[in-house]
XYZ file of C-alpha atoms in Angstrom:
433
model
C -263.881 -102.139 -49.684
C -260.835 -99.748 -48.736
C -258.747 -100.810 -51.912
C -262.213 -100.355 -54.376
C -262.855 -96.685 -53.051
C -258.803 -95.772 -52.972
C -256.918 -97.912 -56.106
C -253.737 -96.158 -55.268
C -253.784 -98.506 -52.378
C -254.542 -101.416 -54.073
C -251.813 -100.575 -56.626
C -249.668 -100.794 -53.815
C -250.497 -104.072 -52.665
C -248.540 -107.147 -54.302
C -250.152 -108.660 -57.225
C -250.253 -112.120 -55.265
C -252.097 -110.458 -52.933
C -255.639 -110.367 -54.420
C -257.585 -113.049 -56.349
C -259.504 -113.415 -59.581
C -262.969 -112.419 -57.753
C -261.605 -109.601 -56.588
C -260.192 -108.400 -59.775
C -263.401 -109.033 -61.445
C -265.300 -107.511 -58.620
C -263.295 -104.214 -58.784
C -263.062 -104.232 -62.583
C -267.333 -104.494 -62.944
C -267.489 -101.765 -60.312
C -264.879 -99.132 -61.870
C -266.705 -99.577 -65.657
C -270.087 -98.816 -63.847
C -268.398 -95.956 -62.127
C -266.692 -94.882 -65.938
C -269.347 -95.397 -68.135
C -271.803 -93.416 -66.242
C -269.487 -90.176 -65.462
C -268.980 -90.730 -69.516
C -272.775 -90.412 -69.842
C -273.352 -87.317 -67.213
C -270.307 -85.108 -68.307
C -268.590 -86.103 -71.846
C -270.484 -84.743 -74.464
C -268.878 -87.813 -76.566
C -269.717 -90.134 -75.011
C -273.679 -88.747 -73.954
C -274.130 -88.436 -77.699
C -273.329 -91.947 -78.783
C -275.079 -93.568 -75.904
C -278.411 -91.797 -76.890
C -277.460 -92.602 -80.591
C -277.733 -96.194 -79.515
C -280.236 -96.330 -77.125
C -278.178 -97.002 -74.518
C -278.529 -96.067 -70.481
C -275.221 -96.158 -67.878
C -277.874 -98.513 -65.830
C -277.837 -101.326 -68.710
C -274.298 -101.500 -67.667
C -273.854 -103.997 -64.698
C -270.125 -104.833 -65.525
C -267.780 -106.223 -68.564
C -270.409 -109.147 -69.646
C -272.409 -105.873 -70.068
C -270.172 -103.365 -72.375
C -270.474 -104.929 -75.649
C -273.853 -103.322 -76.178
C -271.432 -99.908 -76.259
C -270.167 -99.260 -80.229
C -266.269 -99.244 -80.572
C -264.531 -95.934 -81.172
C -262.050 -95.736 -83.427
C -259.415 -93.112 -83.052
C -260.264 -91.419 -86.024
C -263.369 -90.628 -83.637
C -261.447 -89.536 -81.072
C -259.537 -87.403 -83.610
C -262.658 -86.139 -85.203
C -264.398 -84.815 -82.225
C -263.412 -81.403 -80.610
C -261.325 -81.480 -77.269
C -264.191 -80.081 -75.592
C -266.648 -83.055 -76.470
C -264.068 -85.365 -75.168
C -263.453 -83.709 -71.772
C -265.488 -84.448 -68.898
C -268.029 -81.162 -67.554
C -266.206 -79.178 -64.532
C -262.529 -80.711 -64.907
C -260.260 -77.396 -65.695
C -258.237 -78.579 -68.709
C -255.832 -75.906 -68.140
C -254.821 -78.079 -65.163
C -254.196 -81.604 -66.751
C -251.415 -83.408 -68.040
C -251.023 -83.842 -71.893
C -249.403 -86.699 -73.967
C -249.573 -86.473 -77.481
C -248.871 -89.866 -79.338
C -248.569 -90.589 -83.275
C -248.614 -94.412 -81.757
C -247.678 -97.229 -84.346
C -250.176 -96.138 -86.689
C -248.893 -92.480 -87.125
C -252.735 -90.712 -86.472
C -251.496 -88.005 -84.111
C -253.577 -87.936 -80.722
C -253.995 -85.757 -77.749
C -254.444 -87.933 -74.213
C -255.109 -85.800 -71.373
C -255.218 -87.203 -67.600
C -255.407 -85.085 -63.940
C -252.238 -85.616 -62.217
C -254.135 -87.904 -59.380
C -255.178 -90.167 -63.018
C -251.410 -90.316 -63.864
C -250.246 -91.322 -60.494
C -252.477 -93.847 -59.809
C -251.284 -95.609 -63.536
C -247.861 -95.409 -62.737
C -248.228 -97.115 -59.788
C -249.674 -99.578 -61.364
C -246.604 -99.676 -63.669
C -244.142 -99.493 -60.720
C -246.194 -102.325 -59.131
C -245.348 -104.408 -62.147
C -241.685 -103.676 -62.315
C -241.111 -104.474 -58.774
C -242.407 -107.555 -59.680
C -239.446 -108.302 -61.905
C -237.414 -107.732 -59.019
C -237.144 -103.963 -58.347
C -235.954 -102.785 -55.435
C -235.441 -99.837 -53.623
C -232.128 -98.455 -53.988
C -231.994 -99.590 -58.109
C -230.397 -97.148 -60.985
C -232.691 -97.860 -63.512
C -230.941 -96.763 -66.743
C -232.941 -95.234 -69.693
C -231.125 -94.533 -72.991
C -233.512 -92.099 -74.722
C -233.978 -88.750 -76.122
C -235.035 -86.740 -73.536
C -239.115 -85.583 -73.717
C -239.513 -82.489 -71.879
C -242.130 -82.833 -68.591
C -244.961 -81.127 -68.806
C -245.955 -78.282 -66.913
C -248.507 -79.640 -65.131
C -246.919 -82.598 -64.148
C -245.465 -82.030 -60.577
C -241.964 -83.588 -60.130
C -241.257 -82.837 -56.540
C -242.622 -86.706 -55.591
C -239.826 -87.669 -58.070
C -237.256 -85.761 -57.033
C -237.983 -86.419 -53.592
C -237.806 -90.294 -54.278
C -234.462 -89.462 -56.281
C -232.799 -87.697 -53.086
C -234.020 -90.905 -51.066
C -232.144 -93.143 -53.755
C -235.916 -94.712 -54.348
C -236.163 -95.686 -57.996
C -233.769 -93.600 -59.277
C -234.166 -93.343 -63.119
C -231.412 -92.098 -65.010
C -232.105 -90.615 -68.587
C -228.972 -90.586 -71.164
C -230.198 -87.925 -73.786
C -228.875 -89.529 -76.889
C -228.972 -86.356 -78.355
C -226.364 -84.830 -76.337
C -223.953 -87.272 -75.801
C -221.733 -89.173 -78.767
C -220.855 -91.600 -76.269
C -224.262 -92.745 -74.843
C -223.169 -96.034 -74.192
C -220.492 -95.163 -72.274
C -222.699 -92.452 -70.648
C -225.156 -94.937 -69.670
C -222.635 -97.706 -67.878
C -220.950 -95.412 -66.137
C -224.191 -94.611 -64.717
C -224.192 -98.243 -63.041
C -227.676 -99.280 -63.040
C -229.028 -102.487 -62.156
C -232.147 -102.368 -64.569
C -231.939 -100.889 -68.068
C -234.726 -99.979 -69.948
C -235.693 -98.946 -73.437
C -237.412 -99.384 -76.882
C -236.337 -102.756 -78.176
C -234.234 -101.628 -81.338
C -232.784 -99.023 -79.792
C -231.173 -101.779 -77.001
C -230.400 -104.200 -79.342
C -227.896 -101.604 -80.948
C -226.770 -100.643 -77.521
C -225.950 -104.243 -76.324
C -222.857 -105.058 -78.726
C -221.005 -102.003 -77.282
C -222.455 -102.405 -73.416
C -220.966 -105.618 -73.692
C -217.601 -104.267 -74.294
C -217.304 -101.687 -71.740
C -218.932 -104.692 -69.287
C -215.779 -106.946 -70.458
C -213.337 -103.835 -69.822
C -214.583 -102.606 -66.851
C -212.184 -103.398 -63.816
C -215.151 -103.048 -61.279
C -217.789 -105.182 -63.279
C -221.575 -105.287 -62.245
C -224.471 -106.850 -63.038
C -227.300 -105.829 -64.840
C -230.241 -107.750 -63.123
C -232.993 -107.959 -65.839
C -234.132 -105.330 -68.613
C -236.971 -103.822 -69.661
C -238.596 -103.324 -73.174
C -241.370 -101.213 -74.616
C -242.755 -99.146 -76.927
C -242.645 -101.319 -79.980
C -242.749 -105.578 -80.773
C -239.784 -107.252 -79.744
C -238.427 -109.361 -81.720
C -237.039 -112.669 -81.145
C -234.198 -111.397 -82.921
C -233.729 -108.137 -80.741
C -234.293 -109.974 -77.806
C -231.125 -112.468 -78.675
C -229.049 -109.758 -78.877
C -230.213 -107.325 -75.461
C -229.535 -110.948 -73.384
C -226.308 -111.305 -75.088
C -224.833 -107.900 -74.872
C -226.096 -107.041 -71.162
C -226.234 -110.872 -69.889
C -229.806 -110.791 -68.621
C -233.072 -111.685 -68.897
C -235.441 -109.825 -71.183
C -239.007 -108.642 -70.288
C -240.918 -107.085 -72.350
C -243.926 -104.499 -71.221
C -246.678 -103.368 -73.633
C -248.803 -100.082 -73.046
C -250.265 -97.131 -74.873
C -250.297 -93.681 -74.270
C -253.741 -93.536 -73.825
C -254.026 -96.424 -71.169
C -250.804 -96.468 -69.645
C -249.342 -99.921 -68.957
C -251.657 -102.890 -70.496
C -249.696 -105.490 -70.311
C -246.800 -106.732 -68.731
C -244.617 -110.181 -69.458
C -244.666 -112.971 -67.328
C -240.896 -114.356 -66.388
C -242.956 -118.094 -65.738
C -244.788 -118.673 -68.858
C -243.775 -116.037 -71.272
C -247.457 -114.483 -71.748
C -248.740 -111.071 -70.717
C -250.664 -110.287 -67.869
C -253.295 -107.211 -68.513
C -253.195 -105.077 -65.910
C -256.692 -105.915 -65.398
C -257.117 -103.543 -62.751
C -256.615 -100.435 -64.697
C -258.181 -101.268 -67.962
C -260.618 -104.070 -69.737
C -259.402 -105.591 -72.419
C -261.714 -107.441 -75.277
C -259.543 -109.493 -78.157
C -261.868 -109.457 -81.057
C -261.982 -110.706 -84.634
C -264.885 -109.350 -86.888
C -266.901 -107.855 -83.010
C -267.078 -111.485 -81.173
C -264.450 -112.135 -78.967
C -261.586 -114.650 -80.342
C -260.431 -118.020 -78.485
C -257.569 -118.389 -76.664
C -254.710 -119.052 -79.700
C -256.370 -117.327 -81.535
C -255.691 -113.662 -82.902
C -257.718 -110.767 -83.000
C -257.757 -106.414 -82.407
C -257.634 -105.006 -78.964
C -260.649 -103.207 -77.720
C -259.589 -101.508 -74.665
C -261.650 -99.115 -71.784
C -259.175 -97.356 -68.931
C -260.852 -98.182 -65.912
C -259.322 -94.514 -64.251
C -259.427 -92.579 -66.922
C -262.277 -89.784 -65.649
C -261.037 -86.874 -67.182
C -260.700 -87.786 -70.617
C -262.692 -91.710 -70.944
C -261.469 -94.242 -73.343
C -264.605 -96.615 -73.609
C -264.134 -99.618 -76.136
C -261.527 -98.277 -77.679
C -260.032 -99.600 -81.078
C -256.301 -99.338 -79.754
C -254.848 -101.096 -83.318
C -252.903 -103.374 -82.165
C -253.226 -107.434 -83.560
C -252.449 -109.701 -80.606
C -252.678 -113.101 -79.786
C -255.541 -114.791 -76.983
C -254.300 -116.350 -73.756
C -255.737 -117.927 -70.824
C -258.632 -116.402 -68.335
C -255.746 -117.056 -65.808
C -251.821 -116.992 -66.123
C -250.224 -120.797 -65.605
C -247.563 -118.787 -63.074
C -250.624 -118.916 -60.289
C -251.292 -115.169 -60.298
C -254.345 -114.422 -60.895
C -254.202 -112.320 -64.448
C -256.026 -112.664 -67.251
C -253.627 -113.054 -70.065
C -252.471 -112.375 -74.055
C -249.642 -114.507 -75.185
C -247.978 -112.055 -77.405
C -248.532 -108.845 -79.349
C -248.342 -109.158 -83.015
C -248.282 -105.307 -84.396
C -244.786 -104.957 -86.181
C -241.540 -103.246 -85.071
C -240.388 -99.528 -86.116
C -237.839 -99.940 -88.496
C -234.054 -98.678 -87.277
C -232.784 -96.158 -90.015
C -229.624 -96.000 -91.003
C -227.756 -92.736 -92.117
C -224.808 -92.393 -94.620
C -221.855 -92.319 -92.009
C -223.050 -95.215 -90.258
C -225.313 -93.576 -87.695
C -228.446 -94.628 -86.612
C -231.497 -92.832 -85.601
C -234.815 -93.999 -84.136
C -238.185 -92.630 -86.154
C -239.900 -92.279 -82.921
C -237.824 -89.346 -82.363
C -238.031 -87.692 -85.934
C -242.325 -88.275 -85.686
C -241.995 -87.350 -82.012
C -240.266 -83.707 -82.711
C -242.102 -83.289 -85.962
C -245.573 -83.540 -83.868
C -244.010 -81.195 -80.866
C -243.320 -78.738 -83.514
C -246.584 -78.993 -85.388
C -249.612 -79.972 -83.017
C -251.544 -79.587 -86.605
C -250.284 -82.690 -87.942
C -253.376 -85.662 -87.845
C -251.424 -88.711 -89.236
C -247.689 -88.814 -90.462
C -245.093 -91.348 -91.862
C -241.588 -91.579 -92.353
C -240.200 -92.823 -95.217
C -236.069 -93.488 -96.282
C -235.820 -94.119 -100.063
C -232.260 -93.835 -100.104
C -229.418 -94.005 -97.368
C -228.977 -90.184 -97.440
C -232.698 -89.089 -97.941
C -235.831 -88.809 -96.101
C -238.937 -87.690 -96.552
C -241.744 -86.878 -93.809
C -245.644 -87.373 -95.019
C -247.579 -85.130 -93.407
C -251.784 -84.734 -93.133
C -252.439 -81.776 -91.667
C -255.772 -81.282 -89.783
C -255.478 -77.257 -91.547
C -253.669 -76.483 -94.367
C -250.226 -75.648 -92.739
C -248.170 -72.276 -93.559
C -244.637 -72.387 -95.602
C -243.290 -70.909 -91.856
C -244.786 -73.780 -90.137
C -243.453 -76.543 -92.340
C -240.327 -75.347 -92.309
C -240.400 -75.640 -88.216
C -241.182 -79.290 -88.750
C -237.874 -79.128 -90.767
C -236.217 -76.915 -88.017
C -237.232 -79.556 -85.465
C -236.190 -82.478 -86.650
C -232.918 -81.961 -88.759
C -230.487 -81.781 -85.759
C -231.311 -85.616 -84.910
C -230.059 -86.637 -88.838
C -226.184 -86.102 -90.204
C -225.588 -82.460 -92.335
C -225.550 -84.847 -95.392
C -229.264 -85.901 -95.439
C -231.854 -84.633 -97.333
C -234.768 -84.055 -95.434
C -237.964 -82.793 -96.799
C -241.625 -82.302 -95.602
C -244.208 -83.482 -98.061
C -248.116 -82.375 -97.338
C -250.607 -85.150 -98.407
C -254.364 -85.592 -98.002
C -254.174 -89.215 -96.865
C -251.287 -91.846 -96.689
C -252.531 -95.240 -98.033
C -251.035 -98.382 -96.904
C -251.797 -102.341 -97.733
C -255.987 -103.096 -96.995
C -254.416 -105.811 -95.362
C -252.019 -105.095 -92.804
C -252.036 -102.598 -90.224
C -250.303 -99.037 -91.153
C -246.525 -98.132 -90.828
C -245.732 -94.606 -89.188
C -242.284 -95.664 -90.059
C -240.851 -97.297 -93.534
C -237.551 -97.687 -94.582
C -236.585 -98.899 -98.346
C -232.940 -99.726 -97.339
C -231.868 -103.169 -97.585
C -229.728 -104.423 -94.294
């Protein structure tokens, strides 16, 4: 079939166009396809198949892969970048994302460019489905993340001079107005993390009420963390449209996307397999359980039963909308807390554990923590045993996002502990609000 051998194709095909068969039919043949380049070429991955007993041909498809242990990311963490790359693909070459995630372990992805295009099609795909078009601003208040190198943005800025998809960053680190930055911008979709538009709204809604060429915002997009009931009150109050919410992970991509009908999630079952699972059997639908995930084009660098630690919530083997998605009804992993600094501002800890990791690539698991209003303190474990000069660039890195006034300090620890019964925080904040 044209869209099994090319998935670029079939990421450009509707979602209504394609049925559960097919899904299932292209899903059994891509983990065959994955788990035996995992076997031939990933060192990882040939090791703990042999450890197991375990032969790419006793995988027929996904009623197959639960003979195949789970990895945790610790193993991912554990194992040497060369274990985890697949024989004859030039690393030098591929893309790199590194994530600290909701748990704070620090984690290198790496995909080919062609592996990264094909996903974000996928994502676009889903978008349009909200009612994308063509011609859209979509408006992204953010700190800006340099590209990488090997990342080749002439498609996008092509697509840009075309007016297709435009997406237009505000850096809120270089602007003091970024809400006003961000509507004069105009766009029609507005996406961001959840707490980070549910500050924006209040104010969006007053340049909305004083501008004397009003516009619409058409629907907006959240990810990156749980949204809240409460956050999501407040983005469809202050920008006077409807909410939906997308879940991924750096290391698949997009995995799951809201539906507008029933308010579940449809997995993008045709770039990953998803298993919900409470002490290794698979939960019920209502019921809750861990995700166990395998990227389904993800060659380069496999994922295969991957712990991705998030708790979330079993739907239907079909979404009640008609399309024909297999489904969670909601992700239960906890929000980042917002924290608040002494003259009123407020900063996001994804940035501070994002620049602390670009500055220190050493770093395997960090937290932040605010005691006090004016004070933070950044728990670092370090895979080595850092130098004074390379702490104080995790300082260097970071300070600029907080106010002259706050303390800051870097504290080296050999683990961070956190409740036996609740998943960890990478970000905790003391402060009563």
């Amino acid at each position: 079939m044209f869209a099994d051998r090319f998935p670029a194709y079939r990421a450009l095909r509707p979602q209504h166009r394609r049925t559960r068969e097919s899904i299932d039919a292209f899903r059994d043949a891509r983990l065959r396809k994955v788990v035996l380049n995992a076997y031939e070429k990933v060192p990882f991955y040939r090791t703990l198949f042999d450890r197991h007993g375990i032969r790419p041909t006793d995988i027929r498809g996904a009623s197959d892969l639960h003979i195949i242990p789970v990895t945790e990311r610790s193993d991912i963490q554990g194992a040497s970048m060369h274990d985890l790359m697949a024989r004859g693909v030039n690393e030098k070459k591929l893309i790199e994302r590194s994530t600290t995630g909701s748990t704070g372990a620090c984690l290198v992805v790496k995909r080919t460019w062609m592996e990264e295009q094909v996903l974000n099609l996928f994502r676009w795909r889903a978008i349009r489905a909200y009612g994308l078009r063509r011609a859209d601003v979509i408006g992204v208040p953010r700190v800006r993340v340099p590209t990488h190198p090997n990342d080749n943005q002439i498609p996008r800025r092509i697509a840009n001079a075309l007016n297709f998809y435009r997406k237009v960053i505000v850096d809120l680190r270089s602007t003091t107005d970024d809400v006003g930055a961000l509507h004069a911008r105009r766009p029609e979709v507005v996406m961001g993390w959840p707490t980070v538009l549910a500050e924006v709204a209040p104010r969006w809604k007053e340049f909305a009420a004083a501008d004397p060429h009003p516009f619409d915002v058409r629907f907006v997009i959240t990810g990156g963390e749980v949204c809240s009931p409460a956050a999501r009150r407040d983005i469809r109050a202050g920008f006077n449209a409807p909410v939906r919410d997308m879940y991924g992970a750096h290391e698949f991509s997009l995995v799951a996307c809201e539906c507008p009908v029933t308010g579940a999630y449809h997995l993008s079952d045709e770039t990953l397999y998803a298993e919900v699972l409470r002490d290794g059997k698979p939960v019920q639908p209502g019921e809750s359980g861990e995700m166990i995930v395998t990227a389904l084009h993800s060659f380069a660098m496999p994922f295969i039963r991957y712990r991705l630690g998030d708790d979330v919530v079993q739907g239907e083997s079909t979404c009640g909308c008609g399309l024909p998605f297999s489904t969670i009804r909601s992700v239960r992993g906890r929000s980042a807390d917002y924290l608040k600094l002494p003259k009123g501002k407020l900063v996001h800890p994804q940035d501070i554990a994002r620049e602390a990791h670009m500055a220190a690539p050493w770093i395997r698991q960090l937290q932040v923590v605010q005691d006090q209003i004016g004070r933070f303190e950044l728990l670092v474990v370090p895979h080595r045993e850092p130098s004074a000069e390379e702490i104080v660039a995790i300082r260097t890195a970071v300070v600029f996002l907080l106010e002259p006034e706050v303390e800051f300090t870097v504290r080296i620890v050999s683990e961070i502990s956190g409740r036996p019964d609740s998943k960890f925080r990478v970000y905790k904040s003391n402060i009563r609000r």
